[in-house]
Amino acid sequence: MTDKTNTPISVVGLGLMGTALARAFLKAGHPTTVWNRTAAKADALVAEGARLAPTIGDALGGVTIVCLTDYSAVRELLGDAGLDGATLVNLTSGDSAQARETAAWAEKHGARYLDGAIMAIPSSIGTDEAVILLSGPRPDFDLGALGTVSHLGEDPGLASLYDVAGLTMMWSVLNAWLQGTAMLKTAGVDAATYAPFARQIAAGVADWLPGYAEQIDKGSFPAEVSALETDARAMAHMVEESEALGVNAELPKLIKAMADRAIAAGHGGEQYPVLIREFERPGS
Ligand SMILES: NC(=O)c1ccc[n+]([C@@H]2O[C@H](COP(=O)([O-])OP(=O)(O)OC[C@H]3O[C@@H](n4cnc5c(N)ncnc54)[C@H](OP(=O)(O)O)[C@@H]3O)[C@@H](O)[C@H]2O)c1
């Protein structure tokens, strides 16, 4: 591992996120080169000590962080840049297939390629709250200036997959909270009153994950706490209550429909994570 702050870094793409990335590297003391299609966006960073690369090829000398709108912009920009010997860390958002294809493409052009995903907003870059996921060859440089950096494995698609898995968790939890909030509002309970209660439930459920993960990994789902058919009876209350209150019942119905399918397939006596079988195949 090279010294944390001495690795020369280039940042290609100075939109909202790229600018935050470049600023964090500068702040941590990395010699920082920047390049952007619209060169004027580099002015503030240059005033703060960054070097402006005159061409995209000039920006590919050290470890090059790429943060553009999408993968097609990455391929379009870097296609003619001369990638032989370059080290690319592509933090542009995309899916795992794009990440794997772009890794193969970059390697064919002689570059070392890591893919990545940023689970943060620009203002949190440079703090521990900014989660940066990397996948591909294990890096021999440190990007800790950006936040909490995790290398997930050699498969370049992993960072994108963890990213969408995390987004699924985030929006599912938020939707569940909004559903309960809509129900309670009908009784005059405001969101702020329900929020601490909801938070406690979410934290309690989070504690179940290691045990449930063990059941999924073993492929064995003994009903140690409750059976799925017992859960499904509570789900029926959730649907009926939503309909009776006149709030949206789509989410409760989806939850119940998935459990019903697993029960119909003979899993009613097993524990909740047996529903992984429903999530592992395309829905109806
Ligand atoms: N902003 C966030 O909160 C956030 C959070 C997580 C992940 N991300 C991801 O980070 C990436 C960048 O987001 P952003 O918010 O920085 O977007 P942005 O402000 O719209 O910036 C887009 C950047 O891409 C460049 N670009 C687009 N097409 C190009 C092309 N064909 N050739 C060269 N440069 C091109 C733009 O250059 P010009 O300046 O010349 O137009 C600009 O530097 C996205 O993949 C986004 O999903 C963003």
CSV table of C-alpha atoms and ligand atoms in Angstrom, one decimal:
chain,number,residue,atom,x,y,z
A,1,MET,CA,0.0,0.0,0.0
A,2,THR,CA,1.4,3.4,-1.0
A,3,ASP,CA,1.3,6.3,1.4
A,4,LYS,CA,-2.2,7.4,2.1
A,5,THR,CA,-1.9,10.9,0.9
A,6,ASN,CA,0.9,10.7,-1.6
A,7,THR,CA,-0.8,8.8,-4.4
A,8,PRO,CA,-1.3,11.1,-7.3
A,9,ILE,CA,-5.0,11.0,-8.2
A,10,SER,CA,-6.8,12.3,-11.2
A,11,VAL,CA,-10.5,13.0,-11.2
A,12,VAL,CA,-12.2,12.9,-14.6
A,13,GLY,CA,-15.7,14.3,-14.6
A,14,LEU,CA,-16.3,17.4,-12.4
A,15,GLY,CA,-20.1,17.3,-12.0
A,16,LEU,CA,-21.6,17.6,-8.6
A,17,MET,CA,-20.1,14.3,-7.4
A,18,GLY,CA,-16.8,14.5,-9.3
A,19,THR,CA,-16.1,18.0,-7.8
A,20,ALA,CA,-16.8,16.6,-4.3
A,21,LEU,CA,-14.4,13.7,-4.9
A,22,ALA,CA,-11.6,16.0,-6.2
A,23,ARG,CA,-12.1,18.3,-3.3
A,24,ALA,CA,-11.8,15.5,-0.8
A,25,PHE,CA,-8.5,14.3,-2.4
A,26,LEU,CA,-7.1,17.8,-2.3
A,27,LYS,CA,-8.1,18.3,1.3
A,28,ALA,CA,-6.4,15.0,2.2
A,29,GLY,CA,-3.2,16.1,0.5
A,30,HIS,CA,-3.2,14.0,-2.6
A,31,PRO,CA,-1.5,15.6,-5.6
A,32,THR,CA,-4.7,16.0,-7.6
A,33,THR,CA,-5.2,16.4,-11.4
A,34,VAL,CA,-8.6,17.2,-12.8
A,35,TRP,CA,-10.2,17.1,-16.2
A,36,ASN,CA,-13.7,17.9,-17.3
A,37,ARG,CA,-15.4,18.2,-20.7
A,38,THR,CA,-16.6,21.7,-19.8
A,39,ALA,CA,-13.2,23.0,-18.6
A,40,ALA,CA,-14.6,26.0,-16.6
A,41,LYS,CA,-16.0,23.6,-14.0
A,42,ALA,CA,-12.4,23.0,-12.9
A,43,ASP,CA,-11.7,26.7,-12.1
A,44,ALA,CA,-12.6,26.5,-8.4
A,45,LEU,CA,-10.6,23.3,-7.8
A,46,VAL,CA,-7.6,24.7,-9.6
A,47,ALA,CA,-7.8,27.7,-7.3
A,48,GLU,CA,-7.7,25.2,-4.4
A,49,GLY,CA,-4.6,23.6,-5.7
A,50,ALA,CA,-5.6,21.0,-8.3
A,51,ARG,CA,-3.7,20.7,-11.6
A,52,LEU,CA,-5.9,21.0,-14.8
A,53,ALA,CA,-5.0,18.3,-17.3
A,54,PRO,CA,-4.8,19.9,-20.8
A,55,THR,CA,-6.1,16.7,-22.4
A,56,ILE,CA,-7.9,13.6,-21.2
A,57,GLY,CA,-4.8,11.5,-22.1
A,58,ASP,CA,-2.8,13.7,-19.7
A,59,ALA,CA,-5.2,12.9,-16.9
A,60,LEU,CA,-4.5,9.1,-17.1
A,61,GLY,CA,-1.0,9.1,-15.4
A,62,GLY,CA,-1.8,8.1,-11.8
A,63,VAL,CA,-4.9,6.6,-10.3
A,64,THR,CA,-7.7,7.9,-12.4
A,65,ILE,CA,-11.2,8.3,-10.8
A,66,VAL,CA,-13.9,8.5,-13.4
A,67,CYS,CA,-17.3,9.9,-12.4
A,68,LEU,CA,-19.5,10.7,-15.4
A,69,THR,CA,-23.2,10.6,-16.1
A,70,ASP,CA,-23.3,7.0,-17.3
A,71,TYR,CA,-21.2,4.2,-18.7
A,72,SER,CA,-21.8,5.2,-22.4
A,73,ALA,CA,-20.2,8.5,-21.6
A,74,VAL,CA,-17.2,6.7,-20.0
A,75,ARG,CA,-16.7,4.5,-23.1
A,76,GLU,CA,-17.2,7.5,-25.4
A,77,LEU,CA,-14.7,9.6,-23.5
A,78,LEU,CA,-12.0,7.0,-22.8
A,79,GLY,CA,-12.3,5.1,-26.1
A,80,ASP,CA,-9.6,7.1,-27.8
A,81,ALA,CA,-7.7,8.3,-24.8
A,82,GLY,CA,-5.0,5.6,-24.8
A,83,LEU,CA,-5.6,3.4,-21.8
A,84,ASP,CA,-2.5,1.2,-21.9
A,85,GLY,CA,-1.0,1.2,-18.5
A,86,ALA,CA,-3.7,3.4,-16.9
A,87,THR,CA,-5.4,2.6,-13.6
A,88,LEU,CA,-9.1,3.4,-13.7
A,89,VAL,CA,-11.5,3.5,-10.8
A,90,ASN,CA,-14.9,4.0,-12.4
A,91,LEU,CA,-17.3,5.4,-9.8
A,92,THR,CA,-20.0,6.2,-12.4
A,93,SER,CA,-23.4,4.6,-11.5
A,94,GLY,CA,-24.6,1.6,-13.5
A,95,ASP,CA,-25.6,-2.0,-13.4
A,96,SER,CA,-23.4,-5.1,-12.9
A,97,ALA,CA,-23.5,-6.1,-16.6
A,98,GLN,CA,-22.2,-2.7,-17.6
A,99,ALA,CA,-19.5,-2.9,-14.9
A,100,ARG,CA,-18.3,-6.3,-16.2
A,101,GLU,CA,-18.4,-5.3,-19.8
A,102,THR,CA,-16.5,-2.1,-19.1
A,103,ALA,CA,-13.9,-4.0,-17.1
A,104,ALA,CA,-13.3,-6.4,-20.0
A,105,TRP,CA,-13.2,-3.5,-22.4
A,106,ALA,CA,-10.7,-1.6,-20.3
A,107,GLU,CA,-8.5,-4.6,-19.7
A,108,LYS,CA,-8.4,-5.3,-23.4
A,109,HIS,CA,-7.1,-1.8,-23.8
A,110,GLY,CA,-4.3,-2.5,-21.3
A,111,ALA,CA,-5.8,-0.7,-18.3
A,112,ARG,CA,-6.2,-1.9,-14.7
A,113,TYR,CA,-9.8,-1.4,-14.0
A,114,LEU,CA,-11.8,-1.2,-10.7
A,115,ASP,CA,-15.5,-0.6,-10.7
A,116,GLY,CA,-17.2,1.2,-7.9
A,117,ALA,CA,-20.4,2.7,-6.5
A,118,ILE,CA,-20.9,5.7,-4.4
A,119,MET,CA,-23.6,5.4,-1.7
A,120,ALA,CA,-23.5,9.0,-0.6
A,121,ILE,CA,-24.4,12.5,-1.5
A,122,PRO,CA,-21.7,15.0,-2.6
A,123,SER,CA,-21.7,16.9,0.8
A,124,SER,CA,-20.9,13.8,2.7
A,125,ILE,CA,-17.9,12.8,0.6
A,126,GLY,CA,-14.8,12.9,2.8
A,127,THR,CA,-16.7,11.9,5.9
A,128,ASP,CA,-17.1,8.4,7.4
A,129,GLU,CA,-20.8,8.4,6.3
A,130,ALA,CA,-19.8,8.3,2.6
A,131,VAL,CA,-19.8,4.6,1.6
A,132,ILE,CA,-17.6,3.8,-1.4
A,133,LEU,CA,-17.8,0.3,-2.8
A,134,LEU,CA,-15.1,-1.1,-5.0
A,135,SER,CA,-14.8,-4.4,-6.9
A,136,GLY,CA,-12.2,-5.8,-9.3
A,137,PRO,CA,-8.5,-6.3,-8.7
A,138,ARG,CA,-7.6,-5.5,-5.0
A,139,PRO,CA,-6.3,-1.9,-5.0
A,140,ASP,CA,-2.7,-1.2,-3.9
A,141,PHE,CA,-3.7,2.5,-3.3
A,142,ASP,CA,-5.8,4.1,-0.6
A,143,LEU,CA,-9.0,6.0,-1.4
A,144,GLY,CA,-9.8,6.6,2.3
A,145,ALA,CA,-9.9,10.3,1.6
A,146,LEU,CA,-13.4,9.8,0.2
A,147,GLY,CA,-15.0,8.1,3.2
A,148,THR,CA,-15.5,4.5,4.2
A,149,VAL,CA,-14.1,2.4,1.4
A,150,SER,CA,-14.8,-1.3,1.0
A,151,HIS,CA,-13.3,-3.7,-1.5
A,152,LEU,CA,-15.9,-6.4,-2.1
A,153,GLY,CA,-14.1,-8.9,-4.3
A,154,GLU,CA,-12.6,-9.6,-7.7
A,155,ASP,CA,-15.8,-9.7,-9.7
A,156,PRO,CA,-16.1,-6.1,-11.1
A,157,GLY,CA,-20.0,-6.4,-11.0
A,158,LEU,CA,-20.1,-6.7,-7.2
A,159,ALA,CA,-20.0,-3.0,-6.4
A,160,SER,CA,-23.1,-2.3,-8.6
A,161,LEU,CA,-24.9,-5.4,-7.1
A,162,TYR,CA,-24.3,-4.3,-3.5
A,163,ASP,CA,-25.4,-0.8,-4.6
A,164,VAL,CA,-28.8,-1.9,-5.9
A,165,ALA,CA,-29.2,-4.3,-3.0
A,166,GLY,CA,-28.6,-1.4,-0.6
A,167,LEU,CA,-31.1,0.8,-2.5
A,168,THR,CA,-33.7,-2.0,-2.3
A,169,MET,CA,-33.2,-2.1,1.5
A,170,MET,CA,-33.4,1.6,1.8
A,171,TRP,CA,-36.6,2.1,-0.2
A,172,SER,CA,-38.3,-0.9,1.2
A,173,VAL,CA,-37.7,0.2,4.7
A,174,LEU,CA,-38.9,3.8,3.9
A,175,ASN,CA,-42.0,2.5,2.1
A,176,ALA,CA,-42.9,0.3,5.0
A,177,TRP,CA,-42.6,3.3,7.3
A,178,LEU,CA,-44.7,5.5,5.0
A,179,GLN,CA,-47.4,2.8,4.9
A,180,GLY,CA,-47.6,2.7,8.7
A,181,THR,CA,-47.5,6.5,8.9
A,182,ALA,CA,-50.4,6.8,6.4
A,183,MET,CA,-52.4,4.3,8.6
A,184,LEU,CA,-51.7,6.1,11.8
A,185,LYS,CA,-52.4,9.5,10.4
A,186,THR,CA,-56.1,8.4,10.0
A,187,ALA,CA,-56.2,8.3,13.8
A,188,GLY,CA,-54.6,11.7,14.2
A,189,VAL,CA,-51.1,10.3,15.0
A,190,ASP,CA,-48.5,12.4,13.2
A,191,ALA,CA,-45.3,11.1,11.5
A,192,ALA,CA,-43.0,12.5,14.2
A,193,THR,CA,-44.9,10.6,16.9
A,194,TYR,CA,-44.7,7.3,15.0
A,195,ALA,CA,-41.1,7.7,13.8
A,196,PRO,CA,-39.3,6.6,17.1
A,197,PHE,CA,-41.6,3.6,17.4
A,198,ALA,CA,-40.9,2.7,13.7
A,199,ARG,CA,-37.2,3.2,14.2
A,200,GLN,CA,-37.2,0.7,17.1
A,201,ILE,CA,-39.0,-1.9,15.0
A,202,ALA,CA,-36.5,-1.4,12.1
A,203,ALA,CA,-33.6,-1.8,14.5
A,204,GLY,CA,-35.2,-4.9,16.0
A,205,VAL,CA,-35.7,-6.5,12.6
A,206,ALA,CA,-32.2,-5.7,11.6
A,207,ASP,CA,-31.0,-7.8,14.5
A,208,TRP,CA,-32.8,-10.8,13.0
A,209,LEU,CA,-30.7,-10.7,9.8
A,210,PRO,CA,-27.6,-12.8,10.9
A,211,GLY,CA,-29.8,-15.7,12.1
A,212,TYR,CA,-32.1,-15.6,9.1
A,213,ALA,CA,-29.0,-15.4,6.8
A,214,GLU,CA,-27.8,-18.6,8.4
A,215,GLN,CA,-31.1,-20.3,7.5
A,216,ILE,CA,-30.9,-19.1,3.9
A,217,ASP,CA,-27.3,-20.2,3.5
A,218,LYS,CA,-28.1,-23.6,4.9
A,219,GLY,CA,-31.3,-23.9,2.9
A,220,SER,CA,-33.1,-25.0,6.0
A,221,PHE,CA,-36.0,-23.0,7.6
A,222,PRO,CA,-37.2,-24.5,10.8
A,223,ALA,CA,-40.0,-22.4,12.4
A,224,GLU,CA,-38.1,-21.5,15.6
A,225,VAL,CA,-40.0,-18.2,16.2
A,226,SER,CA,-43.2,-18.5,14.0
A,227,ALA,CA,-44.4,-20.3,11.0
A,228,LEU,CA,-45.1,-18.5,7.7
A,229,GLU,CA,-48.8,-19.4,7.9
A,230,THR,CA,-49.0,-17.6,11.2
A,231,ASP,CA,-47.3,-14.6,9.7
A,232,ALA,CA,-49.8,-14.7,6.8
A,233,ARG,CA,-52.7,-14.3,9.2
A,234,ALA,CA,-51.2,-11.1,10.5
A,235,MET,CA,-50.6,-10.0,6.9
A,236,ALA,CA,-54.4,-10.4,6.2
A,237,HIS,CA,-55.0,-7.9,9.0
A,238,MET,CA,-52.6,-5.5,7.4
A,239,VAL,CA,-54.4,-5.6,4.1
A,240,GLU,CA,-57.9,-5.4,5.6
A,241,GLU,CA,-56.9,-2.5,7.9
A,242,SER,CA,-55.4,-0.6,5.0
A,243,GLU,CA,-58.5,-1.1,2.9
A,244,ALA,CA,-60.9,-0.2,5.7
A,245,LEU,CA,-58.9,3.0,6.5
A,246,GLY,CA,-58.9,4.0,2.8
A,247,VAL,CA,-55.2,4.2,2.6
A,248,ASN,CA,-53.1,2.6,-0.2
A,249,ALA,CA,-53.1,-1.2,0.2
A,250,GLU,CA,-50.6,-2.1,-2.7
A,251,LEU,CA,-47.6,-2.8,-0.4
A,252,PRO,CA,-49.6,-4.9,2.1
A,253,LYS,CA,-51.1,-6.9,-0.7
A,254,LEU,CA,-47.7,-7.6,-2.4
A,255,ILE,CA,-46.3,-8.8,1.0
A,256,LYS,CA,-49.3,-11.1,1.5
A,257,ALA,CA,-49.3,-12.4,-2.1
A,258,MET,CA,-45.7,-13.5,-1.9
A,259,ALA,CA,-46.3,-15.3,1.4
A,260,ASP,CA,-49.4,-16.9,0.0
A,261,ARG,CA,-47.4,-18.2,-3.0
A,262,ALA,CA,-44.8,-19.7,-0.7
A,263,ILE,CA,-47.5,-21.3,1.4
A,264,ALA,CA,-49.2,-22.7,-1.7
A,265,ALA,CA,-45.8,-24.2,-2.6
A,266,GLY,CA,-45.8,-26.1,0.7
A,267,HIS,CA,-43.7,-23.8,2.9
A,268,GLY,CA,-46.4,-22.7,5.4
A,269,GLY,CA,-44.8,-24.5,8.3
A,270,GLU,CA,-41.4,-23.0,7.7
A,271,GLN,CA,-39.9,-19.7,8.9
A,272,TYR,CA,-40.2,-16.4,7.1
A,273,PRO,CA,-36.8,-16.4,5.2
A,274,VAL,CA,-38.1,-19.4,3.2
A,275,LEU,CA,-39.6,-16.6,1.1
A,276,ILE,CA,-36.1,-16.3,-0.5
A,277,ARG,CA,-37.5,-18.9,-2.9
A,278,GLU,CA,-40.0,-16.3,-4.2
A,279,PHE,CA,-37.3,-13.6,-4.5
A,280,GLU,CA,-35.0,-15.9,-6.4
A,281,ARG,CA,-37.2,-16.2,-9.4
A,282,PRO,CA,-39.0,-13.7,-11.7
A,283,GLY,CA,-42.4,-12.6,-10.3
A,284,SER,CA,-45.7,-13.3,-11.9
B,1,LIG,N1,-24.8,13.5,-7.2
B,1,LIG,C1,-25.1,12.5,-6.3
B,1,LIG,O1,-25.7,12.7,-5.3
B,1,LIG,C2,-24.6,11.1,-6.7
B,1,LIG,C3,-24.7,10.1,-5.7
B,1,LIG,C4,-24.2,8.8,-6.0
B,1,LIG,C5,-23.7,8.5,-7.2
B,1,LIG,N2,-23.7,9.5,-8.2
B,1,LIG,C6,-23.2,9.2,-9.5
B,1,LIG,O2,-22.1,9.9,-9.9
B,1,LIG,C7,-22.1,10.1,-11.3
B,1,LIG,C8,-22.0,11.6,-11.6
B,1,LIG,O3,-23.1,12.3,-11.0
B,1,LIG,P1,-23.1,13.9,-10.8
B,1,LIG,O4,-24.2,14.1,-9.8
B,1,LIG,O5,-21.8,14.4,-10.6
B,1,LIG,O6,-23.7,14.3,-12.3
B,1,LIG,P2,-23.5,15.7,-13.0
B,1,LIG,O7,-23.4,16.8,-12.1
B,1,LIG,O8,-24.7,15.7,-14.0
B,1,LIG,O9,-22.2,15.5,-13.8
B,1,LIG,C9,-22.0,14.7,-14.9
B,1,LIG,C10,-20.6,14.7,-15.4
B,1,LIG,O10,-20.5,13.8,-16.5
B,1,LIG,C11,-19.8,14.6,-17.6
B,1,LIG,N3,-20.2,14.0,-18.9
B,1,LIG,C12,-21.4,13.5,-19.2
B,1,LIG,N4,-21.4,13.0,-20.5
B,1,LIG,C13,-20.1,13.2,-20.9
B,1,LIG,C14,-19.4,12.8,-22.1
B,1,LIG,N5,-20.0,12.2,-23.1
B,1,LIG,N6,-18.1,13.1,-22.2
B,1,LIG,C15,-17.4,13.7,-21.2
B,1,LIG,N7,-18.0,14.0,-20.0
B,1,LIG,C16,-19.3,13.8,-19.9
B,1,LIG,C17,-20.3,16.0,-17.4
B,1,LIG,O11,-19.4,16.9,-18.1
B,1,LIG,P3,-19.8,18.4,-18.4
B,1,LIG,O12,-19.6,19.2,-17.1
B,1,LIG,O13,-19.0,18.8,-19.5
B,1,LIG,O14,-21.3,18.3,-18.8
B,1,LIG,C18,-20.1,16.1,-15.9
B,1,LIG,O15,-18.8,16.3,-15.5
B,1,LIG,C19,-23.5,9.5,-11.8
B,1,LIG,O16,-23.2,8.2,-12.4
B,1,LIG,C20,-24.3,9.5,-10.6
B,1,LIG,O17,-25.3,8.5,-10.6
B,1,LIG,C21,-24.1,10.8,-7.9
